[in-house]
Coordinates of C-alpha atoms in Angstrom, one line a residue:
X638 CA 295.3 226.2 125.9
X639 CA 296.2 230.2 125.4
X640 CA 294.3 232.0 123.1
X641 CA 297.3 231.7 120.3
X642 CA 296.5 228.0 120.3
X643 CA 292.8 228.1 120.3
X644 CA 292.8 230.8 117.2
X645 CA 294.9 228.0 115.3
X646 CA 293.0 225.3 116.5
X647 CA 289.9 227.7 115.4
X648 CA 291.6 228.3 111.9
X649 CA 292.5 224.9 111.2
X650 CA 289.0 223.5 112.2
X651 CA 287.2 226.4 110.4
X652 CA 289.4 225.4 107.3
X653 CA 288.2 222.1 107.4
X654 CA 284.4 223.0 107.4
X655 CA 283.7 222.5 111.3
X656 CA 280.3 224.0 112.4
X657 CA 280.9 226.2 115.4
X658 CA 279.0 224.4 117.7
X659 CA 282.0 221.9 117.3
X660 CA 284.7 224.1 118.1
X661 CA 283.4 224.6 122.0
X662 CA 285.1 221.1 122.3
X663 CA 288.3 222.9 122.1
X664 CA 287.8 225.8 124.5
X665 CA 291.1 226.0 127.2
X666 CA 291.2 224.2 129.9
X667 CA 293.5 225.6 132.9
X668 CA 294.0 222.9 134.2
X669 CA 296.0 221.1 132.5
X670 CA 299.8 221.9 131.9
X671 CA 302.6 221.0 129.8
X672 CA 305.7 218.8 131.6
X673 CA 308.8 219.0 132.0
X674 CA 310.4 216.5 129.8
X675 CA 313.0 214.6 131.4
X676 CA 313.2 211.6 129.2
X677 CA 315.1 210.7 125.7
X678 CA 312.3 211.5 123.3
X679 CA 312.0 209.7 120.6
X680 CA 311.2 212.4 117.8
X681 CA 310.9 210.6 114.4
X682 CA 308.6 207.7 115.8
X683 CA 305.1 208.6 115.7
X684 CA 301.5 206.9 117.5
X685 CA 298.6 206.3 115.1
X686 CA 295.2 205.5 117.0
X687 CA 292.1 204.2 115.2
X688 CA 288.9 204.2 117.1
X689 CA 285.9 201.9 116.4
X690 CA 282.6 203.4 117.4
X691 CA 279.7 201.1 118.4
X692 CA 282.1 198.6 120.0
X693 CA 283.0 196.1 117.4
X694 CA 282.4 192.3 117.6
X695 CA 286.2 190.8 118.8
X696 CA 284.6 187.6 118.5
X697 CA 283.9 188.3 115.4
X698 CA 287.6 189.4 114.3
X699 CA 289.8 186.9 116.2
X700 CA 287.5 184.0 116.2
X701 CA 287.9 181.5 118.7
X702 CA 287.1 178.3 116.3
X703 CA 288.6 175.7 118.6
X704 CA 286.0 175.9 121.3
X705 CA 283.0 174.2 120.3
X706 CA 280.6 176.7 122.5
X707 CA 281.3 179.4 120.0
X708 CA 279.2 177.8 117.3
X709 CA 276.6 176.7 120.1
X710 CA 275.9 180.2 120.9
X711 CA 276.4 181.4 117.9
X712 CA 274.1 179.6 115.7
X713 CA 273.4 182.0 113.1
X714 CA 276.7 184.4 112.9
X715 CA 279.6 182.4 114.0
X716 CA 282.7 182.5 111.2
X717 CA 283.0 179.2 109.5
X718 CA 286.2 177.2 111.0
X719 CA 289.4 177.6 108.6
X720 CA 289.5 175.4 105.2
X721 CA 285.2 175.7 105.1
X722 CA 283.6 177.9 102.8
X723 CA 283.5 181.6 104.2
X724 CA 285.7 180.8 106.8
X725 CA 288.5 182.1 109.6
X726 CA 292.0 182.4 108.6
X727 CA 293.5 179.9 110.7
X728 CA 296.2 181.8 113.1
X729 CA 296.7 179.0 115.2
X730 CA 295.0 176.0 117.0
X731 CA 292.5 177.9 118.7
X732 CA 292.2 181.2 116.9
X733 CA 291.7 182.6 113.1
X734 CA 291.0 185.7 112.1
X735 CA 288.1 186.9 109.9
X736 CA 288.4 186.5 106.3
X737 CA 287.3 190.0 105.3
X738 CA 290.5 191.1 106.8
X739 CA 292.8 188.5 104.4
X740 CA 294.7 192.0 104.0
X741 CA 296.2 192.1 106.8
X742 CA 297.7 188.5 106.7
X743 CA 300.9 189.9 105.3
X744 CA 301.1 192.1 108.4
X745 CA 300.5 188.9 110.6
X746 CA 303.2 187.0 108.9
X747 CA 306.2 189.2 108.6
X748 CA 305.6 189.9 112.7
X749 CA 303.8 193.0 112.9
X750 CA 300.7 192.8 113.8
X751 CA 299.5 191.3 116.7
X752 CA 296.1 191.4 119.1
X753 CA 295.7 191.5 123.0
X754 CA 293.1 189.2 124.2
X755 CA 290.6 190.2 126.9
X756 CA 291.3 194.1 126.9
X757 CA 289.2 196.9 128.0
X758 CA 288.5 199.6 130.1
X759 CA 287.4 198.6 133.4
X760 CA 284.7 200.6 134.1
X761 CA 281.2 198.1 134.1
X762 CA 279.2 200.8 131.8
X763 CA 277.5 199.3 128.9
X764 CA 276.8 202.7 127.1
X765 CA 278.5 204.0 124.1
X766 CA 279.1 207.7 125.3
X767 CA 280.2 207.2 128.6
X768 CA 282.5 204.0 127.9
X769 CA 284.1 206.3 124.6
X770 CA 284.5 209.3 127.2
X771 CA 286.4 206.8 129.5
X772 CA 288.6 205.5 126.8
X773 CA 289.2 208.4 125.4
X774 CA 290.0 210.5 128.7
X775 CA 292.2 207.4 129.8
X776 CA 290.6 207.7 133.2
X777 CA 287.3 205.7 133.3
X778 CA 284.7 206.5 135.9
X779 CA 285.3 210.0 135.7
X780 CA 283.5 212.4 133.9
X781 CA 285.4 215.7 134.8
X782 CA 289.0 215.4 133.1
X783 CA 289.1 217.9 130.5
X784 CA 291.9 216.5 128.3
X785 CA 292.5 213.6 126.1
X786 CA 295.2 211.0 126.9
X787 CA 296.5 211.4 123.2
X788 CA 296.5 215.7 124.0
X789 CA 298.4 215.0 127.3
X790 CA 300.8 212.9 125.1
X791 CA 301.6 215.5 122.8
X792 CA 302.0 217.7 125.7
X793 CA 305.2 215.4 126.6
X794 CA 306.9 215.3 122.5
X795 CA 308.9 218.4 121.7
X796 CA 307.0 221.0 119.9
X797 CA 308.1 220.9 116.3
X798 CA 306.4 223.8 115.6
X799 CA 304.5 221.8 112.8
X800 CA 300.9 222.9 112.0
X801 CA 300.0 219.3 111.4
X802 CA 302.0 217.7 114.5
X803 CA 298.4 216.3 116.1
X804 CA 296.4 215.0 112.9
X805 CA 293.0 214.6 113.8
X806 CA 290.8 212.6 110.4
X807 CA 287.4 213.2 111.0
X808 CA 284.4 215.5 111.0
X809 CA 285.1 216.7 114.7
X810 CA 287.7 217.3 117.1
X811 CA 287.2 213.7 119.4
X812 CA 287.9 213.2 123.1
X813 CA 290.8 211.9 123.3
X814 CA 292.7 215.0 121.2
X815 CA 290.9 217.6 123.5
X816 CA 293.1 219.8 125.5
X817 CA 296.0 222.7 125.4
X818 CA 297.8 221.7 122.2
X819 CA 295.7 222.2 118.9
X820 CA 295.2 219.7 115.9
X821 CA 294.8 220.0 112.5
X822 CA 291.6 218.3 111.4
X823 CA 291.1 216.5 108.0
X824 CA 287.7 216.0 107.0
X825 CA 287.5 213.6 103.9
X826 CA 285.0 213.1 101.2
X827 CA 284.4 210.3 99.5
X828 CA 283.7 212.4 96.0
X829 CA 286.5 214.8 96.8
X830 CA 283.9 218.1 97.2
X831 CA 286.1 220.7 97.5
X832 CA 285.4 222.4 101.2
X833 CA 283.9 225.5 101.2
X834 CA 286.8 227.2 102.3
X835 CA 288.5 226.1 98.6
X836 CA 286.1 228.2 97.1
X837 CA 287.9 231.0 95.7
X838 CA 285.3 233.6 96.6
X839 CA 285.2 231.9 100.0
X840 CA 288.7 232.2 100.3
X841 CA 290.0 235.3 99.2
X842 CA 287.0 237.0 101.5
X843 CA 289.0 235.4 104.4
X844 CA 291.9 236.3 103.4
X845 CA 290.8 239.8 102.9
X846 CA 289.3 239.7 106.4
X847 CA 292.9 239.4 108.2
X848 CA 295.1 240.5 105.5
X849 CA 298.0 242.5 107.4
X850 CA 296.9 241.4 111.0
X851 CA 299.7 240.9 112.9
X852 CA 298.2 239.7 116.2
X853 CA 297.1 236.5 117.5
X854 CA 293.8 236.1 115.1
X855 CA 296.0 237.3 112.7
X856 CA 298.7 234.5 113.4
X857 CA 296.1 231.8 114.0
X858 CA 294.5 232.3 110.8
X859 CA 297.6 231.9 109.0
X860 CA 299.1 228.6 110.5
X861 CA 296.0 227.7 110.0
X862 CA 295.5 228.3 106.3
X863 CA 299.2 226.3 106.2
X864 CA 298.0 223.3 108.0
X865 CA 295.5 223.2 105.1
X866 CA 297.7 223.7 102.4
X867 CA 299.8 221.1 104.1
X868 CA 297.4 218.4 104.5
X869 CA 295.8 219.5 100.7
X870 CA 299.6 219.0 99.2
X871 CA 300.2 216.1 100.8
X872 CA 296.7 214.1 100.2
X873 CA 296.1 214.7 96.9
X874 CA 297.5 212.3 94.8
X875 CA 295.9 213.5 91.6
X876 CA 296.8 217.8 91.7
X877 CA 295.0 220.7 92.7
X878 CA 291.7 221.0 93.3
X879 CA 290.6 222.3 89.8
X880 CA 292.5 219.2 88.3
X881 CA 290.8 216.9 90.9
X882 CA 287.5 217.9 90.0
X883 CA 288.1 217.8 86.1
X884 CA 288.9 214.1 87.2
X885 CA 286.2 213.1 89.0
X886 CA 283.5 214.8 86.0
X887 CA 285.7 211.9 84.3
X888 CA 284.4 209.2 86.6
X889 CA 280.9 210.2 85.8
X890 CA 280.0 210.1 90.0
X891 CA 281.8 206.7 90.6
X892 CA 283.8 207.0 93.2
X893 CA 287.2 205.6 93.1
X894 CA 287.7 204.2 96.8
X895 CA 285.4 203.5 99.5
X896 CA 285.9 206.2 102.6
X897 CA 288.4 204.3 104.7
X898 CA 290.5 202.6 102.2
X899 CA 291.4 206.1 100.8
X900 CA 291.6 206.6 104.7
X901 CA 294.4 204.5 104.6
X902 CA 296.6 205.5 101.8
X903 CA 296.4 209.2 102.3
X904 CA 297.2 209.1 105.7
X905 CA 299.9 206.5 105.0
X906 CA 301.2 209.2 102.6
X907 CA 300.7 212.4 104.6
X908 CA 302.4 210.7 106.9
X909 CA 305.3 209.6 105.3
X910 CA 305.7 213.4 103.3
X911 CA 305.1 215.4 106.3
X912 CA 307.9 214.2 109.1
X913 CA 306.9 216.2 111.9
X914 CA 303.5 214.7 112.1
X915 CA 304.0 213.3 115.7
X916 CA 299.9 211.4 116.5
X917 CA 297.3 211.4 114.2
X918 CA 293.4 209.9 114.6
X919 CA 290.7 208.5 112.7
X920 CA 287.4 207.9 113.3
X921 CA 284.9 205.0 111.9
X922 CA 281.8 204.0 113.0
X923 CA 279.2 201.4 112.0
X924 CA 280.3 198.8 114.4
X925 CA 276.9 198.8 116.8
X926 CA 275.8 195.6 115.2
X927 CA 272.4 194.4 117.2
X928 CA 270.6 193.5 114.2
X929 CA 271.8 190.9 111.4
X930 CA 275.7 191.4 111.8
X931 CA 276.2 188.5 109.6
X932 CA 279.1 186.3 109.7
X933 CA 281.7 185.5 106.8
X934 CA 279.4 188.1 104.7
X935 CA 276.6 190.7 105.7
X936 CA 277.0 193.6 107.5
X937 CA 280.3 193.3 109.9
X938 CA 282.1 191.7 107.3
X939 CA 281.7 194.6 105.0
X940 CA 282.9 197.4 107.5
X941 CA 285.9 194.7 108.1
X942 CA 286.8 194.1 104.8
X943 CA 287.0 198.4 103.9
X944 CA 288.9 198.3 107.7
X945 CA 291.4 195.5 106.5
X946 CA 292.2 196.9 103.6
X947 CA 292.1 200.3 104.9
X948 CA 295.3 199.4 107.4
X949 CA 296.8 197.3 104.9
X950 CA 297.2 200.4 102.3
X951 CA 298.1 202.5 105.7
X952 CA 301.4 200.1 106.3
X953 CA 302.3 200.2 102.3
X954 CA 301.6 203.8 102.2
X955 CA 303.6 205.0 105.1
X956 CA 306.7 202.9 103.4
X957 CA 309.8 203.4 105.6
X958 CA 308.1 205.2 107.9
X959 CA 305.9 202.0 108.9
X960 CA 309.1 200.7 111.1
X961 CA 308.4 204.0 113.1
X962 CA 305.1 203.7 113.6
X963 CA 302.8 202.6 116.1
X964 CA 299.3 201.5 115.4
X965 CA 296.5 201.1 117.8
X966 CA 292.5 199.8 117.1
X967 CA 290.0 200.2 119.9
X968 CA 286.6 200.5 120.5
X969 CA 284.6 201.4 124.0
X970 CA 284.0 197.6 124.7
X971 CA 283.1 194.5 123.4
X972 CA 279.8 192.6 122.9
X973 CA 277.6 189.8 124.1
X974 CA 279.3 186.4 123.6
X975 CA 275.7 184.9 122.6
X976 CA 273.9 185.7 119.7
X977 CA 270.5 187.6 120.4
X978 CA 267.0 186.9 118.6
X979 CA 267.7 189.5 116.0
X980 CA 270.5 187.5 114.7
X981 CA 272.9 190.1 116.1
X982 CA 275.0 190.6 119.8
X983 CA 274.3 193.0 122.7
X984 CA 276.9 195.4 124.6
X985 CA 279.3 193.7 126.2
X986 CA 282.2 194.7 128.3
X987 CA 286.0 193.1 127.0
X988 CA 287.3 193.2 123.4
X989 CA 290.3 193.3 122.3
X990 CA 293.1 195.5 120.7
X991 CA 294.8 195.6 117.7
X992 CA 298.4 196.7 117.2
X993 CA 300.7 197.4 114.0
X994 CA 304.0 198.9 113.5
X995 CA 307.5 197.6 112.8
X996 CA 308.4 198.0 116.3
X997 CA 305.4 195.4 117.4
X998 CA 306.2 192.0 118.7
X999 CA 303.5 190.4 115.9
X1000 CA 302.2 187.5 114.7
X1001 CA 301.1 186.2 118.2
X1002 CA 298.4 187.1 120.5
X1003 CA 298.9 188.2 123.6
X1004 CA 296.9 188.6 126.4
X1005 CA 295.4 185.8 128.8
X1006 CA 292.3 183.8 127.4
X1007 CA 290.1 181.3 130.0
X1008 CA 287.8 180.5 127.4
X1009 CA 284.4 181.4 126.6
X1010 CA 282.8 178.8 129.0
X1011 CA 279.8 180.4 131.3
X1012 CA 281.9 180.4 134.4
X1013 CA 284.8 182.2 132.2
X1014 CA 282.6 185.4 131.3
X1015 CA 282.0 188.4 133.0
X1016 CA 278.2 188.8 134.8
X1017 CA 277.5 185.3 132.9
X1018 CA 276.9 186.7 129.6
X1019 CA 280.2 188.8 128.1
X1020 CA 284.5 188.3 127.7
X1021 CA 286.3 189.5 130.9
X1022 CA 288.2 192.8 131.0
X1023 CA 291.9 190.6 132.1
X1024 CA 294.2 193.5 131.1
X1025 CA 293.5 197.2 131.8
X1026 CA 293.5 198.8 128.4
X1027 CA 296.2 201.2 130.1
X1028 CA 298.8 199.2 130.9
X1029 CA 298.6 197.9 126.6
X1030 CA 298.5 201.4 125.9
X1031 CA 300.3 203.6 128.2
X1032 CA 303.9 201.1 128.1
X1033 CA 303.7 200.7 124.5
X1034 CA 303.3 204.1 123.9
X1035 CA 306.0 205.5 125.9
X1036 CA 308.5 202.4 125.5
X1037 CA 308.2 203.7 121.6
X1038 CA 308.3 207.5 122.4
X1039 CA 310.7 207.5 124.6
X1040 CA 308.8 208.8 127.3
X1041 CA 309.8 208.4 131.2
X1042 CA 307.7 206.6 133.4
X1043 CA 306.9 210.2 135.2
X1044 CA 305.5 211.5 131.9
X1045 CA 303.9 208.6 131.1
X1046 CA 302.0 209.1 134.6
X1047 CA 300.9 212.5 133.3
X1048 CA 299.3 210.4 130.3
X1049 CA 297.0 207.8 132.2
X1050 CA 297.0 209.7 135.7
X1051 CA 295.4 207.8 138.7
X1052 CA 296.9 204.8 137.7
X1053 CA 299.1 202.4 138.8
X1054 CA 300.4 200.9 134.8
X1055 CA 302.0 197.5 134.4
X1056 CA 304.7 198.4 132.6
X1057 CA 305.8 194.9 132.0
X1058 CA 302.5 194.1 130.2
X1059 CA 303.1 196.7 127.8
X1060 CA 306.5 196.3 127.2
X1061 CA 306.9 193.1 126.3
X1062 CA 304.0 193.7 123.3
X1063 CA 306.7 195.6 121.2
X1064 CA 310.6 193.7 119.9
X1065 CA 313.1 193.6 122.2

């Protein structure tokens, strides 16, 4: 990263009320490098990745209900088997998928969305840091790489010269869009309070401050104040932000969405407004569930039903644009395929992934599945990493890009991908 694109990446993080302490996750690194493009770029599809902190339950979402030994080591959380009160929705003879996330059937049926079975990162670690680092990095088991496999992506797309190319939805700038090219960070609030750059005081003393600068803080500042504007355009759906908060004195402090399902239709509709957004990121915790995780209701099935409905208002909100786009769910790992004392499951190591998009090969699950018998599971006790989360990933990604297999070795480096794998997860 120059200095140019860390004073934007500064001004469109300070814009978006980022403590300083956050911005040293963005200082250069020299040593990593754009590439020489040398395959047919797809420029109008774009790469939407969702990550799941605390390593959500797969059991949990694509529920195995055919195999009896689910419900024997699950006596207390296990999803009810389709047609019983609370329970799966059957997707076929073995699996159905949990009924908070009825919003997504739609997606299921018209063919795509789809899940891959038994998919992880390889590394054994059973902590949430180092297993999000790994994922994130796209090279687990090493500590030292200073970019983010969804930086290093952009670094292979044409530079539109967007402000809000890289769109990162969060509090923070997260591993995985670390690195040389800058993002535009979005930082939503459930009440809509204004930031404390929309202050007018705030911001005309800003604007004051590099008013007629003409070098590289100067130039910083301003694309960043434009990513802002852009993002503030396009996600407001009710006007500016003196109408917004007339509005929401008119809901008397109710607020009108939960977090994520607004999530979903704003960045459906930034998406869709603003073409030259290339990647974009969100964030969502809550998923570490050790302690009553409940089962068709409780506490997992309320983070999934704000997810399901979340990605369902994504696909209707990007419109069109859905056909171009690729969706990804991940978390760092799975969890324990028994239930613990506490009525809840331990880390485990494979999960699986989701993917959406008109160009997905849906309503199937891929992946190989031996089971959940003891023999099948990995050190006795979790689901088996079968398929390297890169070689889902990295093919996918590319195939819909239009990346070359050399760039795409600049993405997940140190690895040898399996590009059929990948491949045949999106339509022929």
């Amino acid at each position: 990263m120059d200095r140019r694109e860390f004073l934007k990446a500064f001004g469109g993080a300070a814009l978006a009320g980022l403590a300083p302490a956050c911005l040293a996750q963005l200082l250069p690194s020299s040593a990593v490098t754009a590439f020489a493009l040398d395959g047919k770029v797809n420029t109008t599809n774009k790469v939407v990745v969702l990550f799941l902190r605390g390593a959500i339950d797969g059991l949990s979402v694509v529920v195995p209900y055919g195999d009896p030994r689910y419900y024997q080591v699950r006596p207390k959380i296990a999803i009810a088997k389709p047609g019983e009160e609370l329970g799966a929705i059957k997707l076929d003879g073995t699996f159905g998928l949990h009924p908070s996330l009825a919003p997504l059937m739609p997606l299921w049926q018209n063919k795509t969305l789809s899940f891959h079975l038994n998919c992880g990162s390889p590394d054994p670690t059973r902590s949430h840091f180092d297993a999000q680092d790994y994922m994130e990095s796209g090279v687990p088991g090493t500590k030292v790489v200073p970019s983010g496999w969804m930086n290093r992506l952009l670094s292979q797309l044409p530079n539109n010269g967007s402000p809000v190319r890289a769109l990162n939805v969060g509090t923070t700038t997260p591993r995985i869009l670390q690195g040389p090219i800058a993002s535009a960070t979005y930082a939503p609030s459930p009440k809509r309070k204004p930031s404390m750059v929309e202050s007018p005081y705030i911001a005309r003393a800003f604007e004051k401050m590099y008013d007629g600068r003409k070098d590289d803080l100067g130039n910083a500042f301003a694309q960043g104040m434009e990513a802002r504007a852009t993002i503030t355009e396009k996600l407001s759906d009710q006007g500016t932000p003196e109408q917004m908060q007339q509005m929401t004195a008119a809901d008397q402090g109710a607020i009108q969405a939960t977090k994520f399902t607004g999530f979903g239709r704003q960045l459906g509709k930034l998406i869709r407004e603003e073409p030259k957004v290339q990647v974009a990121f969100v964030d969502l915790g809550g998923f570490d569930t050790h302690v009553n995780q409940g089962n068709g209701k409780g506490q997992l099935a309320n983070h999934l039903n704000v997810l399901g409905t979340g990605l369902s208002e994504l696909a209707t909100a990007l419109g069109p644009t859905y056909q171009n786009t690729l969706v990804l769910v991940m978390s760092e790992f799975g969890r324990t395929v028994k239930e613990n004392g506490n009525a809840g499951t331990d880390h485990g190591h494979g999960n699986f992934i989701w993917m959406m998009g008109g160009a997905v090969a849906g309503g199937k699950l891929h992946g190989n599945w031996d089971g959940i018998g003891q023999n099948s599971l990995y050190e006795g006790r979790d689901l088996p990493v079968l398929t390297d989360f890169r070689s889902v990933v990295g093919p996918m990604v590319a195939e819909h890009m239009g990346l070359s297999k050399v760039q795409l070795a600049n993405i997940f480096p140190d690895y040898k991908l399996n590009y059929s794998t990948g491949t045949s997860l999106l339509k022929s």
